[in-house]
Short mmCIF file of C-alpha atoms in Angstrom, two decimals:
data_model
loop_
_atom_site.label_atom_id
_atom_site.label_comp_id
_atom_site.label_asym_id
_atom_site.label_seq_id
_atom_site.Cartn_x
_atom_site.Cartn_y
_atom_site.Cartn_z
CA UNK A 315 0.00 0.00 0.00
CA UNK A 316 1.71 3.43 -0.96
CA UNK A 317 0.76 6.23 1.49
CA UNK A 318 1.64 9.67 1.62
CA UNK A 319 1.87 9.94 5.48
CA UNK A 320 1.77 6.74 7.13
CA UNK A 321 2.12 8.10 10.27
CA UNK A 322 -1.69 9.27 9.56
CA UNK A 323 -2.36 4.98 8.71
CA UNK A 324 -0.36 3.70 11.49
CA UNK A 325 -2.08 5.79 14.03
CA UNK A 326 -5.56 5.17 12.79
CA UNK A 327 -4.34 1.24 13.45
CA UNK A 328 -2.44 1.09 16.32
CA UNK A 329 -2.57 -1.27 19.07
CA UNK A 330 0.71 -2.06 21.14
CA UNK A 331 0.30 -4.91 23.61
CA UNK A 332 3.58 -6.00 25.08
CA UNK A 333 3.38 -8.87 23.23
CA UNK A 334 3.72 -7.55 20.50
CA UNK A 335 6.68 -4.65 20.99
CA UNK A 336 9.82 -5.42 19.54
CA UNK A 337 12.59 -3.28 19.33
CA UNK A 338 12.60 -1.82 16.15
CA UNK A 339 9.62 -0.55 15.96
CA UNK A 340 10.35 3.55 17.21
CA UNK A 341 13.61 3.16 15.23
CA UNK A 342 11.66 4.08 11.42
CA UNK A 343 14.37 1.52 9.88
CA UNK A 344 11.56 -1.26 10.09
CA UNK A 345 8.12 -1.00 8.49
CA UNK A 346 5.75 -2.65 10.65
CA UNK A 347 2.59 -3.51 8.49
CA UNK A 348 0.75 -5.10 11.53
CA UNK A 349 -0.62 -1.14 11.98
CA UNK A 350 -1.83 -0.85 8.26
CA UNK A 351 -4.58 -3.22 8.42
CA UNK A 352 -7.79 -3.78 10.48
CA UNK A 353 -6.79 -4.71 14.00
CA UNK A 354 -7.43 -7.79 15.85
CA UNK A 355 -9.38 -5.41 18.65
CA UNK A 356 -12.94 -5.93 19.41
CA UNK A 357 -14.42 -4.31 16.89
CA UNK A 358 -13.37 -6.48 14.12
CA UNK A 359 -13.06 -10.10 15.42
CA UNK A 360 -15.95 -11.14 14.38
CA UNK A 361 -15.04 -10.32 10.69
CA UNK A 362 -11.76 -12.72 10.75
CA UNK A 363 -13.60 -15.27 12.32
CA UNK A 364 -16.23 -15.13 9.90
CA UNK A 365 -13.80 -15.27 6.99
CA UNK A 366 -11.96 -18.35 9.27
CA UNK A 367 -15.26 -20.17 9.24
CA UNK A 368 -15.68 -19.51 5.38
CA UNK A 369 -12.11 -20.90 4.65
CA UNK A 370 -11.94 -24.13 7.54
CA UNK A 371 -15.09 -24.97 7.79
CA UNK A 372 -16.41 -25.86 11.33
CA UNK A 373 -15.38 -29.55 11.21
CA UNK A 374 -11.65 -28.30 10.06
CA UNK A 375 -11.59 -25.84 12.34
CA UNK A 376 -13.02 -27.98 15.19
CA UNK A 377 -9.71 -30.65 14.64
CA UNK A 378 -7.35 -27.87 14.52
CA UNK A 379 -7.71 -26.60 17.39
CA UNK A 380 -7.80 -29.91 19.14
CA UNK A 381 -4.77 -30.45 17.31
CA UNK A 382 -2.81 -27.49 18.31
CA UNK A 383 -4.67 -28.23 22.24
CA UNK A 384 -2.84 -31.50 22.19
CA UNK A 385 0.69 -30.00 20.81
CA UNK A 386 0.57 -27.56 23.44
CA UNK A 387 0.03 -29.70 26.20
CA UNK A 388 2.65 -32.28 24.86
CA UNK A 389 4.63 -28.57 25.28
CA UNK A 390 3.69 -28.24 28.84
CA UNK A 391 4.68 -32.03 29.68
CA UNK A 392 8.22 -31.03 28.19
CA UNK A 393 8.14 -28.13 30.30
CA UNK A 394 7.14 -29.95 33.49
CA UNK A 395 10.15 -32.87 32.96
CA UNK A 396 13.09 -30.07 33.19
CA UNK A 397 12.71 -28.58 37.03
CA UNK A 398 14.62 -25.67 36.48
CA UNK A 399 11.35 -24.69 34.53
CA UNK A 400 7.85 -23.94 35.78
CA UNK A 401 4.35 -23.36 34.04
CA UNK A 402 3.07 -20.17 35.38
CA UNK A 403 -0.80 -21.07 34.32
CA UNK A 404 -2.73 -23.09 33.11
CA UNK A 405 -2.72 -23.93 29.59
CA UNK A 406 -5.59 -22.60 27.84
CA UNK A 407 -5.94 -23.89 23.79
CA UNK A 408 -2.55 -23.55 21.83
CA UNK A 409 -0.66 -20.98 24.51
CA UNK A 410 1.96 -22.32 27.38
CA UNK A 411 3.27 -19.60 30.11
CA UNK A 412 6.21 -20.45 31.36
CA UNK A 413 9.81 -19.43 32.82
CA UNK A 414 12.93 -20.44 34.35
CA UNK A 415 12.80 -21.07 37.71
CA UNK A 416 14.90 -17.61 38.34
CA UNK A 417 14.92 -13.96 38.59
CA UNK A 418 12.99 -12.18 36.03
CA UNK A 419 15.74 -10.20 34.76
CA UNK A 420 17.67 -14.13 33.91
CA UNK A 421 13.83 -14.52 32.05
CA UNK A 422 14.20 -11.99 30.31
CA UNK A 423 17.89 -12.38 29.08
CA UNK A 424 16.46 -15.91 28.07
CA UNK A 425 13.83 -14.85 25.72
CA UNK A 426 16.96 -12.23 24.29
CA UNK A 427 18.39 -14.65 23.53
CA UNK A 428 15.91 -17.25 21.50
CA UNK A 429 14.64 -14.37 19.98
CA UNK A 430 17.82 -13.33 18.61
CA UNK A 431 18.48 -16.73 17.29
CA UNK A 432 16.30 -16.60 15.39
CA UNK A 433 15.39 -20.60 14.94
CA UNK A 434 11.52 -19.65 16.96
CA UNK A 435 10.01 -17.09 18.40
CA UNK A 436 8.64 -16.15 22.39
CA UNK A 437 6.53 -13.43 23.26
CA UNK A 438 6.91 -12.27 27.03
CA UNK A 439 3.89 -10.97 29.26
CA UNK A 440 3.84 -10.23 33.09
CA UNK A 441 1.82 -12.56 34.97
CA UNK A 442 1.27 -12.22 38.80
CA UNK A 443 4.51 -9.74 38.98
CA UNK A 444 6.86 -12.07 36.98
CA UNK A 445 8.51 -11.99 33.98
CA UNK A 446 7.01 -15.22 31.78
CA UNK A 447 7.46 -16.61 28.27
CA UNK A 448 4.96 -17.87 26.24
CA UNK A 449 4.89 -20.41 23.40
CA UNK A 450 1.65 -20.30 21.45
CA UNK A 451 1.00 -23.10 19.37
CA UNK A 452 -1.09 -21.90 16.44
CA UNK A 453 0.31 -22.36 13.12
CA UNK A 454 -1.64 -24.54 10.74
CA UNK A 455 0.83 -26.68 9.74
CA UNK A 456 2.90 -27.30 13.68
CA UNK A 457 3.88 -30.93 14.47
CA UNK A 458 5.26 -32.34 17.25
CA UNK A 459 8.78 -32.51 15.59
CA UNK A 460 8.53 -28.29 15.36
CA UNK A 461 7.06 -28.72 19.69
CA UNK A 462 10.52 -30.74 19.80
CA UNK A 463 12.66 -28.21 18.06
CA UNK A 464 11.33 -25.56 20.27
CA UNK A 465 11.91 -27.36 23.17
CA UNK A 466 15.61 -27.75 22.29
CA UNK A 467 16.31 -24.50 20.96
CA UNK A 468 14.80 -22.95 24.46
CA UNK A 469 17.03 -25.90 26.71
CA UNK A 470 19.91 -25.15 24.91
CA UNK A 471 19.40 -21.35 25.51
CA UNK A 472 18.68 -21.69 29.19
CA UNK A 473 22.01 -23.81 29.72
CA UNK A 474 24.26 -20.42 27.88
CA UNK A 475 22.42 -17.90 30.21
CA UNK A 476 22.82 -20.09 33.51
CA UNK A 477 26.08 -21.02 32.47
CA UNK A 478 27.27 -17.82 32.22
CA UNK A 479 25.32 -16.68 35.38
CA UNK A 480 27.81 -19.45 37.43
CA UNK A 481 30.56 -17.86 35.46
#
């Protein structure tokens, strides 16, 4: 879309959970098209899910999300086997909250670092005063080899930062 001033379409679309900060996004060096379309806010939920039913079809849509339920809480039983981890509530559909049993500051060096790996991605949220990560499961086409992958890209970060914590 080609915009004179798209400071005038980015404000008209704005929405800035934490979730969803990153930190290019003052910087003008990254265009962030999330805030040129209709948001996922109240207003307009209804819409997408219309235009989900219209693509899935209940049926389809009933088995993924019992799909992405199950991948999730396959996620959460990975989670629960390492006890330097700990699941910070309960898992609802496709999302997992959960941190290193640690400081939040060591939390959030953790999700740093994933992040900046680049191999998956964590969004963070405060929950009860504490720093947690989330994994949402939610992608049409997520196995339990990509759970896996996630699993070992986040227990291979977690060893770095609490290795170099004893350091």
């Amino acid at each position: 879309m080609w915009v004179k001033k798209r400071a005038d379409i980015i404000g008209a679309f704005k929405m800035d959970p934490v979730y969803l900060q990153h930190e290019h996004q003052e910087s003008g060096t990254v265009t962030d098209y999330r805030h040129w379309q209709i948001p996922l806010g109240r207003r307009f939920r209804s819409l997408k899910m219309w235009f989900v039913f219209r693509m899935y079809g209940i049926n389809a849509l009933q088995e993924h999300i019992r799909k992405q339920i199950r991948l999730a809480h396959m996620f959460e039983d990975l989670v629960k086997q390492d006890e330097r981890f700990e699941i910070c509530a309960e898992v609802i559909l496709g999302l997992v909250c959960f941190r290193l049993k640690s400081t939040n500051r060591t939390n959030e060096m953790l999700l740093q670092k994933i992040n900046k790996a680049r191999k998956i991605h964590i969004v963070p949220c405060h929950l009860r005063g504490k720093f947690v990560l989330r994994l949402a499961v939610c992608a049409r086409t997520t196995e339990l080899s990509h759970i896996q992958y996630a699993w070992e890209a986040i227990i291979k970060a977690a060893e770095e930062i609490l290795m170099d914590e004893r350091i």
